[in-house]
PDB file of C-alpha atoms in Angstrom:
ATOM      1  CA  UNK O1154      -8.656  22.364 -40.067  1.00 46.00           C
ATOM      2  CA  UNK O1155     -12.172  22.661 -38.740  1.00 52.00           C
ATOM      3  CA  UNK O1156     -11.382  24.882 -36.118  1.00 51.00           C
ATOM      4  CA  UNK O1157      -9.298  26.824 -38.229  1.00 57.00           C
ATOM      5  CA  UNK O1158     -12.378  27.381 -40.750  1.00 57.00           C
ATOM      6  CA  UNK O1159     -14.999  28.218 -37.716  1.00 57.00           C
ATOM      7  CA  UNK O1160     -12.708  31.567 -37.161  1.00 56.00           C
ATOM      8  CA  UNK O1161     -12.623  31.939 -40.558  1.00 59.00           C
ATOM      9  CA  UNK O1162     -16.633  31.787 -40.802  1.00 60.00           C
ATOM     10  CA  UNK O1163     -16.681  33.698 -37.766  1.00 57.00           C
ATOM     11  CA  UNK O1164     -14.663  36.140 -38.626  1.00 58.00           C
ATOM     12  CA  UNK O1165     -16.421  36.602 -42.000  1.00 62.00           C
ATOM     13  CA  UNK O1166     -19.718  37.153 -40.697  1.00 57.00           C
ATOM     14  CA  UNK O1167     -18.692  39.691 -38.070  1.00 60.00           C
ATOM     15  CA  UNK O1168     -19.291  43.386 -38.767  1.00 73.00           C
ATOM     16  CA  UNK O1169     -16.677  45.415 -40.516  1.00 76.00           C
ATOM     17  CA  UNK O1170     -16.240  48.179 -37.680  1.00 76.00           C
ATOM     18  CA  UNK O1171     -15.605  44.909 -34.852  1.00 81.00           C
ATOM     19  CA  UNK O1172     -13.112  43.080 -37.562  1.00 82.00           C
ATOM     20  CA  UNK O1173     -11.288  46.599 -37.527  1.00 86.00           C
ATOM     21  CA  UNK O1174     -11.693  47.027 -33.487  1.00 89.00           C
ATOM     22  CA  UNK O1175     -10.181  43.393 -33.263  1.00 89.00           C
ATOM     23  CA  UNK O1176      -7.697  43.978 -35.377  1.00 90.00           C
ATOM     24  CA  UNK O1177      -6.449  47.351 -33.719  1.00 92.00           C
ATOM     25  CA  UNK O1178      -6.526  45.572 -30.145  1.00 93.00           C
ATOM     26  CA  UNK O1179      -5.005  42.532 -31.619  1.00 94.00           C
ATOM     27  CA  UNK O1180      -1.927  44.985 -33.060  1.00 94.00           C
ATOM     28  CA  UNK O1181      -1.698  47.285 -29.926  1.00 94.00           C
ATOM     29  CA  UNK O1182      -1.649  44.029 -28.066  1.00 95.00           C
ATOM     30  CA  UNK O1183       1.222  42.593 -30.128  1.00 96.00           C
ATOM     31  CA  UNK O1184       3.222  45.966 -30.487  1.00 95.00           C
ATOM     32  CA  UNK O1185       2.509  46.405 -26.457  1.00 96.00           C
ATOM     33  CA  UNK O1186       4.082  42.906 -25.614  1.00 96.00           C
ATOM     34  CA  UNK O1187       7.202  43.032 -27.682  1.00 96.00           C
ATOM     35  CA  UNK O1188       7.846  46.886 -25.532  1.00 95.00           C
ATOM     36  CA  UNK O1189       7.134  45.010 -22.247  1.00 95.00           C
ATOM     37  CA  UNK O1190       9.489  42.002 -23.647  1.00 96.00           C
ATOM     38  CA  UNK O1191      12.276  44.050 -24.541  1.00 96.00           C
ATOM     39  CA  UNK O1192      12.586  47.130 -22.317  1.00 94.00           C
ATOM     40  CA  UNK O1193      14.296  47.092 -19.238  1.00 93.00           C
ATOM     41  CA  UNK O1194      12.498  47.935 -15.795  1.00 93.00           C
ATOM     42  CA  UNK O1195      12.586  51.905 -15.091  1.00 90.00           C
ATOM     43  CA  UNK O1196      12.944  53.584 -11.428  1.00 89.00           C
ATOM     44  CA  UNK O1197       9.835  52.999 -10.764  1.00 88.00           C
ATOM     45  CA  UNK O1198       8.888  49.659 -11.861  1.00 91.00           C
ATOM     46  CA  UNK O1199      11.815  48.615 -10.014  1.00 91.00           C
ATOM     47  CA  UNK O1200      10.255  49.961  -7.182  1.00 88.00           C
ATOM     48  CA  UNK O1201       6.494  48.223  -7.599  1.00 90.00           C
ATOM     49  CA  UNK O1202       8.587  44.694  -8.483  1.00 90.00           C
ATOM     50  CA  UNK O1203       9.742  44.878  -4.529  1.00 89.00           C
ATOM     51  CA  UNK O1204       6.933  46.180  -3.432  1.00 87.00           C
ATOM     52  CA  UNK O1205       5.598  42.760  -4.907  1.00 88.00           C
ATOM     53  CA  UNK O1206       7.892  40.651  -4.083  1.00 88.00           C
ATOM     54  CA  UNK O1207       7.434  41.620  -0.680  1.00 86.00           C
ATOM     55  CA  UNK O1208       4.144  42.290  -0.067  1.00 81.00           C
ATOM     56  CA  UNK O1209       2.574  44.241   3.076  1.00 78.00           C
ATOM     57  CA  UNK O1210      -0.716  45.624   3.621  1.00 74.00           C
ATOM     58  CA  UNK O1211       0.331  48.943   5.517  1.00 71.00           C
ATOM     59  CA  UNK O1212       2.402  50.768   2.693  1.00 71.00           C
ATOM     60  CA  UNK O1213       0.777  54.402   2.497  1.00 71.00           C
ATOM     61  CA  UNK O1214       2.230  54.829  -1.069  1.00 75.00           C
ATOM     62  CA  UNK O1215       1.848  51.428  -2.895  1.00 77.00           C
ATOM     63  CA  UNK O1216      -1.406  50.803  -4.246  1.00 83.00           C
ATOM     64  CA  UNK O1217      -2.811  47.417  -3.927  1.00 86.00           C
ATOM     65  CA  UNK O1218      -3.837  46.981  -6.948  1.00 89.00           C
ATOM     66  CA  UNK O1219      -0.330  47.537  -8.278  1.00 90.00           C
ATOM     67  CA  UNK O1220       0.630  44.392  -6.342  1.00 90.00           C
ATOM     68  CA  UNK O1221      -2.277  42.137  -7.190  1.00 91.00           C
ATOM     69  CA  UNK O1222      -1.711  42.882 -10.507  1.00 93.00           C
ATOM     70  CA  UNK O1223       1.908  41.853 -10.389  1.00 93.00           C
ATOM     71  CA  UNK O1224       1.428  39.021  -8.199  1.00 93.00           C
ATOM     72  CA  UNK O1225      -1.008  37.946 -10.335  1.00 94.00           C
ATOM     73  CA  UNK O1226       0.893  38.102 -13.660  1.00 95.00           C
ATOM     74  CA  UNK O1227       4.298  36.771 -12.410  1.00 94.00           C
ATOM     75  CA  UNK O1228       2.143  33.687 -10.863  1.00 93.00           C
ATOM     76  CA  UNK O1229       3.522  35.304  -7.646  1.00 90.00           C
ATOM     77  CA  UNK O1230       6.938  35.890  -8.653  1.00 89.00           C
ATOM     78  CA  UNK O1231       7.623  32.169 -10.158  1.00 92.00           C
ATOM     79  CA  UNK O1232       8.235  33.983 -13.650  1.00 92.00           C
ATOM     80  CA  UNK O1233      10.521  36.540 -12.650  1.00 89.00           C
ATOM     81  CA  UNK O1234      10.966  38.663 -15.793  1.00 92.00           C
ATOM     82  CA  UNK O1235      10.121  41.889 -17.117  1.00 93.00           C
ATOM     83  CA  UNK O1236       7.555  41.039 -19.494  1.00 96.00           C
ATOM     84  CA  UNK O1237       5.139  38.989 -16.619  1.00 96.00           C
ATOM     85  CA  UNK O1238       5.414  41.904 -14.281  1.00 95.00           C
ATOM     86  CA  UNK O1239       4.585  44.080 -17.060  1.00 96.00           C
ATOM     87  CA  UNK O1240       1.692  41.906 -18.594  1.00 96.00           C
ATOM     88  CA  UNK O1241      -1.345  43.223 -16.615  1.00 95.00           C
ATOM     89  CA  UNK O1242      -0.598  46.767 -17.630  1.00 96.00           C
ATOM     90  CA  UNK O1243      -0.557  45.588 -21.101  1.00 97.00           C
ATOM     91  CA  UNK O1244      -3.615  43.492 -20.711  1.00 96.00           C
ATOM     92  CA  UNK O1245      -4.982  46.739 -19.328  1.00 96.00           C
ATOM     93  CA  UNK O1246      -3.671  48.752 -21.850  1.00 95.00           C
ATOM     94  CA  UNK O1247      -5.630  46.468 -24.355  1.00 95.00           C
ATOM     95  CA  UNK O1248      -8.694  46.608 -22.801  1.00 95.00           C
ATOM     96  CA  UNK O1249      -8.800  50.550 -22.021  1.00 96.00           C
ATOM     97  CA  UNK O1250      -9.085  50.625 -25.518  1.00 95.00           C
ATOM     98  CA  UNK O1251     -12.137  48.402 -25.816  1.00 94.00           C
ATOM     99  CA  UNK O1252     -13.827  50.477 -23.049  1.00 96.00           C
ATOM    100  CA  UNK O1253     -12.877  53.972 -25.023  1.00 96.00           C
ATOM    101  CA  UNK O1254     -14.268  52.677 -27.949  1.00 95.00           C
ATOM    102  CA  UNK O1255     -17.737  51.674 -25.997  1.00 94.00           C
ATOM    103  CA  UNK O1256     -17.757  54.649 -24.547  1.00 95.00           C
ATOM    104  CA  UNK O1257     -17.675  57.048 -27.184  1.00 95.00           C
ATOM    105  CA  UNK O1258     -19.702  55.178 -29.167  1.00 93.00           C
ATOM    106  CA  UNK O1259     -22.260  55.581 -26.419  1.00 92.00           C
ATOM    107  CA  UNK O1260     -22.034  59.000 -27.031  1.00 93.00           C
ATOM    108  CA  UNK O1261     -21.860  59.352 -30.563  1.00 93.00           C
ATOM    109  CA  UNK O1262     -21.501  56.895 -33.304  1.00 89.00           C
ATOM    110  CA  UNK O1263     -19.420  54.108 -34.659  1.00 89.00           C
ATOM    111  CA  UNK O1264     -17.116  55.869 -36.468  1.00 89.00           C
ATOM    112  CA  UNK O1265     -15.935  58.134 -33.987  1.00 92.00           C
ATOM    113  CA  UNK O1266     -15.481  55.260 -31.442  1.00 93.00           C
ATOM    114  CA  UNK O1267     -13.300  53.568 -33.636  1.00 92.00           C
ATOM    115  CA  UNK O1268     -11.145  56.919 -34.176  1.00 93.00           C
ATOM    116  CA  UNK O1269     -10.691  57.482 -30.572  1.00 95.00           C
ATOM    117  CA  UNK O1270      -9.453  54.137 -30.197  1.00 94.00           C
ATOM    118  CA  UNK O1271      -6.958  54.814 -33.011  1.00 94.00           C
ATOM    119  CA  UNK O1272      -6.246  58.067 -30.883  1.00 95.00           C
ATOM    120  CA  UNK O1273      -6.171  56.929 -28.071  1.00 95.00           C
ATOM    121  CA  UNK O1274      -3.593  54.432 -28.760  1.00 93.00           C
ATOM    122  CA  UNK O1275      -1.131  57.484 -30.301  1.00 93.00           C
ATOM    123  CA  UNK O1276      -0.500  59.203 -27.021  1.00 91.00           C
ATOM    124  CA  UNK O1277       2.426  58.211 -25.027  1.00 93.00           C
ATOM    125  CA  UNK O1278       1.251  58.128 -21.892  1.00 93.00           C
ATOM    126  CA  UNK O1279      -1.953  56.104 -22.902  1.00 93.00           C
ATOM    127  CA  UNK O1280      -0.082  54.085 -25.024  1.00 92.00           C
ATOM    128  CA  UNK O1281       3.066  53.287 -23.032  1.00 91.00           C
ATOM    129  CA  UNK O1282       2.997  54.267 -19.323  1.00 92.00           C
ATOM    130  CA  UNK O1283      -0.564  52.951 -19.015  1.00 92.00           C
ATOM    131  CA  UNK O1284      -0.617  50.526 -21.645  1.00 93.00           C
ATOM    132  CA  UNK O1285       3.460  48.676 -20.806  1.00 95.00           C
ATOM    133  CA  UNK O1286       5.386  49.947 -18.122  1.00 95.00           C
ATOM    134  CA  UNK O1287       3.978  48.563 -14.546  1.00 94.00           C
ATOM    135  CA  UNK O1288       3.058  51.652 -12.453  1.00 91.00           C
ATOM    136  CA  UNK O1289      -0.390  52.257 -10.639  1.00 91.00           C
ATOM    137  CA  UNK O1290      -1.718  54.148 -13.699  1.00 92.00           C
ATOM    138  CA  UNK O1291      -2.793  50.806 -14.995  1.00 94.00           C
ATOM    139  CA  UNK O1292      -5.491  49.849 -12.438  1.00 93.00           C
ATOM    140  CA  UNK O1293      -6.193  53.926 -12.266  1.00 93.00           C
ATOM    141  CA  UNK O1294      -7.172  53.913 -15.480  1.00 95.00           C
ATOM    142  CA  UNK O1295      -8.971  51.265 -15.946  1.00 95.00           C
ATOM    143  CA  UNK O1296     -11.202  51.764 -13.077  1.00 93.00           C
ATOM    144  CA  UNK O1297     -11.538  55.632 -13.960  1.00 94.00           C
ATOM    145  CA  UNK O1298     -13.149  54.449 -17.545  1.00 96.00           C
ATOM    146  CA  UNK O1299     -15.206  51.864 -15.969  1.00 93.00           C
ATOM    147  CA  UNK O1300     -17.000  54.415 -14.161  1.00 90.00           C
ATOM    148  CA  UNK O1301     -17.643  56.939 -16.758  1.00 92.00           C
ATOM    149  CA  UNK O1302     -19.071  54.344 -18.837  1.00 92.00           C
ATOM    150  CA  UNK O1303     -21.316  53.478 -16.343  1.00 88.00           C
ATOM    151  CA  UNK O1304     -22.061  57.138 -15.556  1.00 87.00           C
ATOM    152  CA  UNK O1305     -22.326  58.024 -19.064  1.00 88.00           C
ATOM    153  CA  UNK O1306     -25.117  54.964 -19.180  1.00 88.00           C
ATOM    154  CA  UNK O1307     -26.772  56.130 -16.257  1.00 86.00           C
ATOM    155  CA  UNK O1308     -26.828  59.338 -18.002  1.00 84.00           C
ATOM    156  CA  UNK O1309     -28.335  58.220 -21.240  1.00 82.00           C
ATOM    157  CA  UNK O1310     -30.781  55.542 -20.188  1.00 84.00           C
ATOM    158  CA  UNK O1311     -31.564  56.427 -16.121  1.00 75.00           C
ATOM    159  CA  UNK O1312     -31.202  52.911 -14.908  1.00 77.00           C
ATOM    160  CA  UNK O1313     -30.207  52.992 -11.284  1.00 76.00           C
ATOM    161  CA  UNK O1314     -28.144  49.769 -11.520  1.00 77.00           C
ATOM    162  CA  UNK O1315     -25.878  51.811 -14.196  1.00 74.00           C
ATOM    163  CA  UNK O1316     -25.701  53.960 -11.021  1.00 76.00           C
ATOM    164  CA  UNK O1317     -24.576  51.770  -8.696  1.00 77.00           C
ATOM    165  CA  UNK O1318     -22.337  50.238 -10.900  1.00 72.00           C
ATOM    166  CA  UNK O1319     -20.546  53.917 -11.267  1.00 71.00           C
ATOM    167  CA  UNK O1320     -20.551  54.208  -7.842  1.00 70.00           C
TER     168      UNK O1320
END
């Protein structure tokens, strides 16, 4: 009962525009999960899933990150079901959209950042191919924000650890 009244208390006192960014990554989260549950592996998940299951350092055309990322949400293959292999992406997919909010709300304002979100989380291959199925566009992604972020704070305030960090 306590604990249950600190979130309440917490979540009262936070700001209207970060109860509705929780909210929309709390939804997309949920909505993402029940996809990865329930969908069955495509061509080319099936493809990644081996490429996990038996992992090798010299592949030209399997990113590493694909397999870290599976290895790392199947508990290396112990939980051998869709929905673990598809978990980073979703994960991902969840927090791409906290980076595109801080991003364009670096650039312009509140609002707007809270609408791209929103948009973001409309397109399909933003929404599902990044955001559930378990492909290297995950990882891709997320690292491809990450760095205009940081180059879009070097930008703005001409730090050069915001530099190095885009680097």
């Amino acid at each position: 009962l306590i604990l249950k009244c600190y979130f309440c208390t917490l979540f009262y006192i936070m700001k209207k525009s970060v109860q509705l960014l929780t909210g929309l990554v709390l939804l997309n989260l949920f909505i993402r999960a029940l996809i990865a549950y329930f969908l069955e592996f495509g061509n080319d998940e099936v493809y990644y899933v081996k490429y996990v299951e038996y992992p090798d350092w010299s592949h030209f055309d399997h990113p590493i990150m694909v397999q870290l990322m599976g290895q790392f949400t199947s508990l290396n293959n112990l939980l051998y079901h869709e929905f673990f292999y598809r978990l980073g992406a979703v994960l991902i997919g969840s927090f791409n959209t906290l980076l595109v909010y801080f991003i364009v709300r670096e650039l312009y304002h509140e609002k707007a950042a809270f609408w791209a979100a929103i948009l973001y989380n409309t397109g399909i291959y933003t929404a599902l191919i990044v955001g559930v199925f378990f492909m290297p566009d995950a990882p891709l992604l997320l690292f491809w924000l990450i760095a205009l972020y940081y180059g879009i704070r070097f930008v703005n305030e001409d730090k050069n650890i915001y530099l190095i960090a885009f680097s």
